[in-house]
Amino acid sequence: MGGRWTKRSCFTSLIAVLVLFIPIGDLLAQQSLSAVTSTTDAQGVQTWSVSVQILALMTALTLLPSFLLMMTSFARITIVLAVLRTALGTQQTPSNQIILGLALFLTLFVMQPVFSIMYSSAVAPWLEGAMQIEEALQKASVPLREFMLNQTRETDIELFLEISRTQATPTLQEIPFHILVPSFITSELKTAFQIAFLLFIPFLIIDLVVASVLMSMGMMMLSPLIVSLPFKLMLFVLVDGWRLVLGTLAGSFYFP
């Protein structure tokens, strides 16, 4: 009886889906989509149809995770929080979801001035039709470029300029994004590991002290990590560790 009901419900669902999509297929067959049409005004400016703009926007949304990882403060924050969890020795606490969520909202907090300038100077005029998409992209890249340049070391920029075999050395404002992005993420990795090293030292000292005490007492079978964990948690809570870590991370980004 249960098997028959399952087959009957599946067959009914299949019929419902076919009935739902048949009118849509007929509608698409009857109407021609002007997805590739473009118009050129008297000044020679070419404007694509709305459907192509939507397609370009949807394609750009697929690159949003890469943009978030490689061109914002997300990488530095995530690395520091992950190393902090390792230094505490709490295994999967806080979980990966909590770390990523905390890193995401802290990134939005840090990048809020940059995003505000990008919206007011590029996105809002483009939505109002006062600016073409090419000009909007160019204006939106200016505050983001300034943010990335302020966090990037000149030695990293020189490294990728040398790798790309760029003949004429451009100024900082003329550096292309294919040079600036890897330079920025290299500097971010270096800064993140420097902060993580300073965080790791006090917890490492606690582990060494506990291991030495246990060895001197002859308690070889007892894991030092289990004994040192309460002391590390107590130290972290007493110094208000989360406030110090998050405040240091947010303040480690340079804004002129």
PDB file of C-alpha atoms in Angstrom:
ATOM      1  CA  MET A   1       0.000   0.000   0.000  1.00  0.00           C
ATOM      2  CA  GLY A   2       2.835   2.388   0.902  1.00  0.00           C
ATOM      3  CA  GLY A   3       4.727   1.471  -2.299  1.00  0.00           C
ATOM      4  CA  ARG A   4       1.662   2.143  -4.467  1.00  0.00           C
ATOM      5  CA  TRP A   5       1.043   5.489  -2.783  1.00  0.00           C
ATOM      6  CA  THR A   6       4.677   6.516  -3.379  1.00  0.00           C
ATOM      7  CA  LYS A   7       4.531   5.629  -7.087  1.00  0.00           C
ATOM      8  CA  ARG A   8       1.188   7.367  -7.497  1.00  0.00           C
ATOM      9  CA  SER A   9       2.420  10.542  -5.756  1.00  0.00           C
ATOM     10  CA  CYS A  10       5.598  10.597  -7.885  1.00  0.00           C
ATOM     11  CA  PHE A  11       3.557  10.181 -11.069  1.00  0.00           C
ATOM     12  CA  THR A  12       1.190  12.968  -9.998  1.00  0.00           C
ATOM     13  CA  SER A  13       4.119  15.294  -9.214  1.00  0.00           C
ATOM     14  CA  LEU A  14       5.647  14.582 -12.635  1.00  0.00           C
ATOM     15  CA  ILE A  15       2.378  15.444 -14.395  1.00  0.00           C
ATOM     16  CA  ALA A  16       2.097  18.662 -12.369  1.00  0.00           C
ATOM     17  CA  VAL A  17       5.623  19.720 -13.343  1.00  0.00           C
ATOM     18  CA  LEU A  18       4.945  19.034 -17.043  1.00  0.00           C
ATOM     19  CA  VAL A  19       1.699  20.980 -16.925  1.00  0.00           C
ATOM     20  CA  LEU A  20       3.486  23.856 -15.212  1.00  0.00           C
ATOM     21  CA  PHE A  21       6.300  24.089 -17.742  1.00  0.00           C
ATOM     22  CA  ILE A  22       4.322  23.558 -20.966  1.00  0.00           C
ATOM     23  CA  PRO A  23       2.870  27.119 -20.991  1.00  0.00           C
ATOM     24  CA  ILE A  24       6.307  28.557 -20.259  1.00  0.00           C
ATOM     25  CA  GLY A  25       7.835  26.610 -23.149  1.00  0.00           C
ATOM     26  CA  ASP A  26       5.106  27.795 -25.504  1.00  0.00           C
ATOM     27  CA  LEU A  27       5.592  31.372 -24.359  1.00  0.00           C
ATOM     28  CA  LEU A  28       9.346  31.230 -24.970  1.00  0.00           C
ATOM     29  CA  ALA A  29       8.792  29.648 -28.361  1.00  0.00           C
ATOM     30  CA  GLN A  30       6.312  32.323 -29.435  1.00  0.00           C
ATOM     31  CA  GLN A  31       8.388  35.308 -28.270  1.00  0.00           C
ATOM     32  CA  SER A  32      11.850  36.114 -29.560  1.00  0.00           C
ATOM     33  CA  LEU A  33      14.277  37.306 -26.901  1.00  0.00           C
ATOM     34  CA  SER A  34      16.312  40.351 -27.894  1.00  0.00           C
ATOM     35  CA  ALA A  35      19.264  39.327 -25.773  1.00  0.00           C
ATOM     36  CA  VAL A  36      21.972  40.468 -28.192  1.00  0.00           C
ATOM     37  CA  THR A  37      20.517  43.713 -29.482  1.00  0.00           C
ATOM     38  CA  SER A  38      22.402  46.961 -28.958  1.00  0.00           C
ATOM     39  CA  THR A  39      21.795  50.594 -29.760  1.00  0.00           C
ATOM     40  CA  THR A  40      24.289  53.312 -30.642  1.00  0.00           C
ATOM     41  CA  ASP A  41      23.540  56.951 -29.897  1.00  0.00           C
ATOM     42  CA  ALA A  42      24.671  60.009 -31.834  1.00  0.00           C
ATOM     43  CA  GLN A  43      27.936  60.187 -29.889  1.00  0.00           C
ATOM     44  CA  GLY A  44      28.863  56.627 -30.780  1.00  0.00           C
ATOM     45  CA  VAL A  45      28.198  55.163 -27.310  1.00  0.00           C
ATOM     46  CA  GLN A  46      26.955  51.597 -27.565  1.00  0.00           C
ATOM     47  CA  THR A  47      24.315  50.408 -25.072  1.00  0.00           C
ATOM     48  CA  TRP A  48      23.394  46.765 -24.686  1.00  0.00           C
ATOM     49  CA  SER A  49      19.883  45.522 -24.084  1.00  0.00           C
ATOM     50  CA  VAL A  50      18.615  45.024 -20.548  1.00  0.00           C
ATOM     51  CA  SER A  51      18.696  41.232 -20.849  1.00  0.00           C
ATOM     52  CA  VAL A  52      22.417  41.242 -21.623  1.00  0.00           C
ATOM     53  CA  GLN A  53      23.052  43.563 -18.659  1.00  0.00           C
ATOM     54  CA  ILE A  54      21.168  41.154 -16.398  1.00  0.00           C
ATOM     55  CA  LEU A  55      23.185  38.245 -17.790  1.00  0.00           C
ATOM     56  CA  ALA A  56      26.414  40.125 -17.112  1.00  0.00           C
ATOM     57  CA  LEU A  57      25.218  40.946 -13.586  1.00  0.00           C
ATOM     58  CA  MET A  58      24.378  37.297 -12.856  1.00  0.00           C
ATOM     59  CA  THR A  59      27.787  36.249 -14.168  1.00  0.00           C
ATOM     60  CA  ALA A  60      29.463  38.816 -11.929  1.00  0.00           C
ATOM     61  CA  LEU A  61      27.572  37.444  -8.916  1.00  0.00           C
ATOM     62  CA  THR A  62      29.259  34.061  -9.434  1.00  0.00           C
ATOM     63  CA  LEU A  63      32.600  35.806  -8.907  1.00  0.00           C
ATOM     64  CA  LEU A  64      31.442  37.377  -5.626  1.00  0.00           C
ATOM     65  CA  PRO A  65      33.077  34.706  -3.382  1.00  0.00           C
ATOM     66  CA  SER A  66      36.424  35.246  -5.118  1.00  0.00           C
ATOM     67  CA  PHE A  67      35.996  38.999  -4.750  1.00  0.00           C
ATOM     68  CA  LEU A  68      35.238  38.573  -1.042  1.00  0.00           C
ATOM     69  CA  LEU A  69      38.259  36.349  -0.453  1.00  0.00           C
ATOM     70  CA  MET A  70      40.907  38.088  -2.537  1.00  0.00           C
ATOM     71  CA  MET A  71      40.034  41.792  -2.444  1.00  0.00           C
ATOM     72  CA  THR A  72      38.722  42.462   1.073  1.00  0.00           C
ATOM     73  CA  SER A  73      39.807  41.941   4.679  1.00  0.00           C
ATOM     74  CA  PHE A  74      38.152  38.503   4.845  1.00  0.00           C
ATOM     75  CA  ALA A  75      41.331  36.421   4.358  1.00  0.00           C
ATOM     76  CA  ARG A  76      43.278  38.051   7.206  1.00  0.00           C
ATOM     77  CA  ILE A  77      40.388  37.783   9.658  1.00  0.00           C
ATOM     78  CA  THR A  78      39.641  34.143   8.822  1.00  0.00           C
ATOM     79  CA  ILE A  79      43.271  33.035   9.163  1.00  0.00           C
ATOM     80  CA  VAL A  80      43.733  34.751  12.534  1.00  0.00           C
ATOM     81  CA  LEU A  81      40.526  33.296  13.970  1.00  0.00           C
ATOM     82  CA  ALA A  82      41.410  29.804  12.731  1.00  0.00           C
ATOM     83  CA  VAL A  83      44.900  29.977  14.271  1.00  0.00           C
ATOM     84  CA  LEU A  84      43.403  31.302  17.516  1.00  0.00           C
ATOM     85  CA  ARG A  85      41.159  28.249  17.725  1.00  0.00           C
ATOM     86  CA  THR A  86      44.176  25.999  17.163  1.00  0.00           C
ATOM     87  CA  ALA A  87      46.188  27.826  19.826  1.00  0.00           C
ATOM     88  CA  LEU A  88      43.373  27.406  22.337  1.00  0.00           C
ATOM     89  CA  GLY A  89      43.206  23.691  21.534  1.00  0.00           C
ATOM     90  CA  THR A  90      39.412  23.634  21.518  1.00  0.00           C
ATOM     91  CA  GLN A  91      39.247  21.400  18.420  1.00  0.00           C
ATOM     92  CA  GLN A  92      36.059  22.435  16.562  1.00  0.00           C
ATOM     93  CA  THR A  93      34.877  25.107  19.017  1.00  0.00           C
ATOM     94  CA  PRO A  94      33.937  27.622  17.757  1.00  0.00           C
ATOM     95  CA  SER A  95      32.799  25.779  14.655  1.00  0.00           C
ATOM     96  CA  ASN A  96      33.767  26.664  11.098  1.00  0.00           C
ATOM     97  CA  GLN A  97      30.336  28.192  10.512  1.00  0.00           C
ATOM     98  CA  ILE A  98      30.745  30.538  13.485  1.00  0.00           C
ATOM     99  CA  ILE A  99      34.250  31.564  12.401  1.00  0.00           C
ATOM    100  CA  LEU A 100      33.132  32.238   8.827  1.00  0.00           C
ATOM    101  CA  GLY A 101      30.055  34.146   9.979  1.00  0.00           C
ATOM    102  CA  LEU A 102      32.093  36.244  12.406  1.00  0.00           C
ATOM    103  CA  ALA A 103      34.714  36.894   9.713  1.00  0.00           C
ATOM    104  CA  LEU A 104      32.008  37.887   7.220  1.00  0.00           C
ATOM    105  CA  PHE A 105      30.333  40.456   9.465  1.00  0.00           C
ATOM    106  CA  LEU A 106      33.670  41.808  10.695  1.00  0.00           C
ATOM    107  CA  THR A 107      34.674  42.173   7.042  1.00  0.00           C
ATOM    108  CA  LEU A 108      31.499  44.141   6.342  1.00  0.00           C
ATOM    109  CA  PHE A 109      32.313  46.344   9.330  1.00  0.00           C
ATOM    110  CA  VAL A 110      35.876  47.003   8.144  1.00  0.00           C
ATOM    111  CA  MET A 111      34.924  47.500   4.491  1.00  0.00           C
ATOM    112  CA  GLN A 112      31.859  49.675   5.193  1.00  0.00           C
ATOM    113  CA  PRO A 113      33.613  53.003   4.386  1.00  0.00           C
ATOM    114  CA  VAL A 114      34.915  51.579   1.094  1.00  0.00           C
ATOM    115  CA  PHE A 115      31.539  50.105   0.125  1.00  0.00           C
ATOM    116  CA  SER A 116      29.780  53.385   0.965  1.00  0.00           C
ATOM    117  CA  ILE A 117      32.053  55.332  -1.378  1.00  0.00           C
ATOM    118  CA  MET A 118      31.631  52.712  -4.102  1.00  0.00           C
ATOM    119  CA  TYR A 119      27.838  52.893  -3.818  1.00  0.00           C
ATOM    120  CA  SER A 120      27.561  56.688  -3.756  1.00  0.00           C
ATOM    121  CA  SER A 121      30.061  57.291  -6.564  1.00  0.00           C
ATOM    122  CA  ALA A 122      29.252  54.425  -8.933  1.00  0.00           C
ATOM    123  CA  VAL A 123      26.333  52.132  -8.073  1.00  0.00           C
ATOM    124  CA  ALA A 124      23.714  54.794  -7.304  1.00  0.00           C
ATOM    125  CA  PRO A 125      24.384  56.883 -10.469  1.00  0.00           C
ATOM    126  CA  TRP A 126      24.335  53.718 -12.577  1.00  0.00           C
ATOM    127  CA  LEU A 127      20.998  52.594 -11.129  1.00  0.00           C
ATOM    128  CA  GLU A 128      19.566  56.055 -11.823  1.00  0.00           C
ATOM    129  CA  GLY A 129      20.731  55.871 -15.443  1.00  0.00           C
ATOM    130  CA  ALA A 130      23.102  58.817 -15.105  1.00  0.00           C
ATOM    131  CA  MET A 131      26.193  56.729 -15.803  1.00  0.00           C
ATOM    132  CA  GLN A 132      27.189  53.960 -18.183  1.00  0.00           C
ATOM    133  CA  ILE A 133      28.318  50.600 -16.819  1.00  0.00           C
ATOM    134  CA  GLU A 134      31.924  51.103 -18.009  1.00  0.00           C
ATOM    135  CA  GLU A 135      32.252  54.435 -16.199  1.00  0.00           C
ATOM    136  CA  ALA A 136      30.546  52.999 -13.106  1.00  0.00           C
ATOM    137  CA  LEU A 137      33.015  50.116 -12.950  1.00  0.00           C
ATOM    138  CA  GLN A 138      35.934  52.509 -13.304  1.00  0.00           C
ATOM    139  CA  LYS A 139      34.690  54.775 -10.509  1.00  0.00           C
ATOM    140  CA  ALA A 140      33.868  51.825  -8.248  1.00  0.00           C
ATOM    141  CA  SER A 141      37.392  50.460  -8.604  1.00  0.00           C
ATOM    142  CA  VAL A 142      39.018  53.667  -7.287  1.00  0.00           C
ATOM    143  CA  PRO A 143      38.170  53.325  -3.525  1.00  0.00           C
ATOM    144  CA  LEU A 144      38.780  49.576  -3.644  1.00  0.00           C
ATOM    145  CA  ARG A 145      42.168  50.122  -5.263  1.00  0.00           C
ATOM    146  CA  GLU A 146      43.097  52.688  -2.593  1.00  0.00           C
ATOM    147  CA  PHE A 147      42.122  50.272   0.186  1.00  0.00           C
ATOM    148  CA  MET A 148      44.183  47.455  -1.316  1.00  0.00           C
ATOM    149  CA  LEU A 149      47.189  49.702  -1.902  1.00  0.00           C
ATOM    150  CA  ASN A 150      47.123  50.884   1.716  1.00  0.00           C
ATOM    151  CA  GLN A 151      47.393  47.262   2.933  1.00  0.00           C
ATOM    152  CA  THR A 152      49.942  46.058   0.353  1.00  0.00           C
ATOM    153  CA  ARG A 153      53.682  46.137   0.811  1.00  0.00           C
ATOM    154  CA  GLU A 154      55.743  47.686  -1.956  1.00  0.00           C
ATOM    155  CA  THR A 155      58.082  44.691  -1.968  1.00  0.00           C
ATOM    156  CA  ASP A 156      55.175  42.412  -2.904  1.00  0.00           C
ATOM    157  CA  ILE A 157      54.148  44.753  -5.723  1.00  0.00           C
ATOM    158  CA  GLU A 158      57.725  44.811  -7.006  1.00  0.00           C
ATOM    159  CA  LEU A 159      57.826  41.012  -6.888  1.00  0.00           C
ATOM    160  CA  PHE A 160      54.796  40.553  -9.142  1.00  0.00           C
ATOM    161  CA  LEU A 161      55.913  43.358 -11.439  1.00  0.00           C
ATOM    162  CA  GLU A 162      59.161  41.472 -11.875  1.00  0.00           C
ATOM    163  CA  ILE A 163      57.374  38.166 -12.451  1.00  0.00           C
ATOM    164  CA  SER A 164      55.076  39.736 -15.067  1.00  0.00           C
ATOM    165  CA  ARG A 165      58.161  41.297 -16.754  1.00  0.00           C
ATOM    166  CA  THR A 166      56.608  44.719 -16.878  1.00  0.00           C
ATOM    167  CA  GLN A 167      58.991  46.979 -18.776  1.00  0.00           C
ATOM    168  CA  ALA A 168      57.919  50.424 -17.536  1.00  0.00           C
ATOM    169  CA  THR A 169      57.349  50.607 -13.789  1.00  0.00           C
ATOM    170  CA  PRO A 170      53.902  52.204 -13.301  1.00  0.00           C
ATOM    171  CA  THR A 171      52.946  54.448 -10.430  1.00  0.00           C
ATOM    172  CA  LEU A 172      50.903  53.028  -7.575  1.00  0.00           C
ATOM    173  CA  GLN A 173      47.681  54.414  -9.029  1.00  0.00           C
ATOM    174  CA  GLU A 174      48.413  52.866 -12.441  1.00  0.00           C
ATOM    175  CA  ILE A 175      49.109  49.320 -11.239  1.00  0.00           C
ATOM    176  CA  PRO A 176      46.682  46.929 -12.996  1.00  0.00           C
ATOM    177  CA  PHE A 177      44.455  44.663 -10.958  1.00  0.00           C
ATOM    178  CA  HIS A 178      46.166  41.476 -12.187  1.00  0.00           C
ATOM    179  CA  ILE A 179      49.290  42.764 -10.374  1.00  0.00           C
ATOM    180  CA  LEU A 180      47.567  44.391  -7.408  1.00  0.00           C
ATOM    181  CA  VAL A 181      45.351  41.449  -6.372  1.00  0.00           C
ATOM    182  CA  PRO A 182      48.125  38.824  -5.898  1.00  0.00           C
ATOM    183  CA  SER A 183      50.319  41.465  -4.235  1.00  0.00           C
ATOM    184  CA  PHE A 184      47.483  42.343  -1.854  1.00  0.00           C
ATOM    185  CA  ILE A 185      46.687  38.745  -0.897  1.00  0.00           C
ATOM    186  CA  THR A 186      50.408  37.999  -0.367  1.00  0.00           C
ATOM    187  CA  SER A 187      50.676  40.935   2.028  1.00  0.00           C
ATOM    188  CA  GLU A 188      47.480  39.857   3.765  1.00  0.00           C
ATOM    189  CA  LEU A 189      48.835  36.349   4.331  1.00  0.00           C
ATOM    190  CA  LYS A 190      52.061  37.737   5.791  1.00  0.00           C
ATOM    191  CA  THR A 191      50.221  40.139   8.110  1.00  0.00           C
ATOM    192  CA  ALA A 192      47.777  37.423   9.194  1.00  0.00           C
ATOM    193  CA  PHE A 193      50.596  35.054  10.151  1.00  0.00           C
ATOM    194  CA  GLN A 194      52.391  37.812  12.058  1.00  0.00           C
ATOM    195  CA  ILE A 195      49.266  38.479  14.151  1.00  0.00           C
ATOM    196  CA  ALA A 196      48.682  34.737  14.588  1.00  0.00           C
ATOM    197  CA  PHE A 197      52.272  34.263  15.821  1.00  0.00           C
ATOM    198  CA  LEU A 198      51.799  36.868  18.539  1.00  0.00           C
ATOM    199  CA  LEU A 199      48.522  35.200  19.568  1.00  0.00           C
ATOM    200  CA  PHE A 200      50.087  31.751  19.717  1.00  0.00           C
ATOM    201  CA  ILE A 201      52.990  32.622  22.066  1.00  0.00           C
ATOM    202  CA  PRO A 202      51.124  32.907  25.440  1.00  0.00           C
ATOM    203  CA  PHE A 203      49.172  29.688  24.848  1.00  0.00           C
ATOM    204  CA  LEU A 204      52.363  27.885  23.828  1.00  0.00           C
ATOM    205  CA  ILE A 205      54.015  28.974  27.079  1.00  0.00           C
ATOM    206  CA  ILE A 206      51.098  27.506  29.049  1.00  0.00           C
ATOM    207  CA  ASP A 207      51.447  24.206  27.169  1.00  0.00           C
ATOM    208  CA  LEU A 208      55.191  24.076  27.903  1.00  0.00           C
ATOM    209  CA  VAL A 209      54.697  24.800  31.610  1.00  0.00           C
ATOM    210  CA  VAL A 210      51.965  22.182  31.989  1.00  0.00           C
ATOM    211  CA  ALA A 211      53.986  19.566  30.073  1.00  0.00           C
ATOM    212  CA  SER A 212      57.040  20.224  32.257  1.00  0.00           C
ATOM    213  CA  VAL A 213      55.029  19.933  35.474  1.00  0.00           C
ATOM    214  CA  LEU A 214      53.384  16.683  34.388  1.00  0.00           C
ATOM    215  CA  MET A 215      56.720  15.197  33.352  1.00  0.00           C
ATOM    216  CA  SER A 216      58.330  16.161  36.659  1.00  0.00           C
ATOM    217  CA  MET A 217      55.440  14.492  38.504  1.00  0.00           C
ATOM    218  CA  GLY A 218      55.863  11.328  36.439  1.00  0.00           C
ATOM    219  CA  MET A 219      52.379  11.560  34.932  1.00  0.00           C
ATOM    220  CA  MET A 220      53.434  10.449  31.452  1.00  0.00           C
ATOM    221  CA  MET A 221      50.080   8.966  30.455  1.00  0.00           C
ATOM    222  CA  LEU A 222      48.089  12.151  31.059  1.00  0.00           C
ATOM    223  CA  SER A 223      47.835  14.374  27.978  1.00  0.00           C
ATOM    224  CA  PRO A 224      49.186  17.890  28.631  1.00  0.00           C
ATOM    225  CA  LEU A 225      46.569  19.323  26.219  1.00  0.00           C
ATOM    226  CA  ILE A 226      43.714  18.198  28.472  1.00  0.00           C
ATOM    227  CA  VAL A 227      45.290  19.787  31.549  1.00  0.00           C
ATOM    228  CA  SER A 228      46.348  23.019  29.844  1.00  0.00           C
ATOM    229  CA  LEU A 229      42.992  23.641  28.156  1.00  0.00           C
ATOM    230  CA  PRO A 230      41.208  25.014  31.278  1.00  0.00           C
ATOM    231  CA  PHE A 231      44.146  27.305  32.034  1.00  0.00           C
ATOM    232  CA  LYS A 232      44.207  28.649  28.475  1.00  0.00           C
ATOM    233  CA  LEU A 233      40.459  29.252  28.538  1.00  0.00           C
ATOM    234  CA  MET A 234      40.739  30.979  31.904  1.00  0.00           C
ATOM    235  CA  LEU A 235      43.544  33.222  30.637  1.00  0.00           C
ATOM    236  CA  PHE A 236      41.610  34.071  27.494  1.00  0.00           C
ATOM    237  CA  VAL A 237      38.473  34.966  29.462  1.00  0.00           C
ATOM    238  CA  LEU A 238      40.308  36.990  32.126  1.00  0.00           C
ATOM    239  CA  VAL A 239      42.026  39.235  29.582  1.00  0.00           C
ATOM    240  CA  ASP A 240      38.755  39.614  27.605  1.00  0.00           C
ATOM    241  CA  GLY A 241      40.358  37.878  24.662  1.00  0.00           C
ATOM    242  CA  TRP A 242      37.571  38.209  22.112  1.00  0.00           C
ATOM    243  CA  ARG A 243      37.435  41.974  22.541  1.00  0.00           C
ATOM    244  CA  LEU A 244      41.214  42.235  22.191  1.00  0.00           C
ATOM    245  CA  VAL A 245      41.397  39.948  19.152  1.00  0.00           C
ATOM    246  CA  LEU A 246      38.488  41.444  17.247  1.00  0.00           C
ATOM    247  CA  GLY A 247      39.502  44.988  18.142  1.00  0.00           C
ATOM    248  CA  THR A 248      43.074  44.356  17.012  1.00  0.00           C
ATOM    249  CA  LEU A 249      41.900  42.790  13.773  1.00  0.00           C
ATOM    250  CA  ALA A 250      39.557  45.670  12.968  1.00  0.00           C
ATOM    251  CA  GLY A 251      42.225  48.222  13.830  1.00  0.00           C
ATOM    252  CA  SER A 252      44.990  46.488  11.874  1.00  0.00           C
ATOM    253  CA  PHE A 253      43.677  47.805   8.540  1.00  0.00           C
ATOM    254  CA  TYR A 254      45.156  51.108   7.501  1.00  0.00           C
ATOM    255  CA  PHE A 255      42.858  53.909   6.347  1.00  0.00           C
ATOM    256  CA  PRO A 256      44.625  57.228   5.566  1.00  0.00           C
TER     257      PRO A 256
END
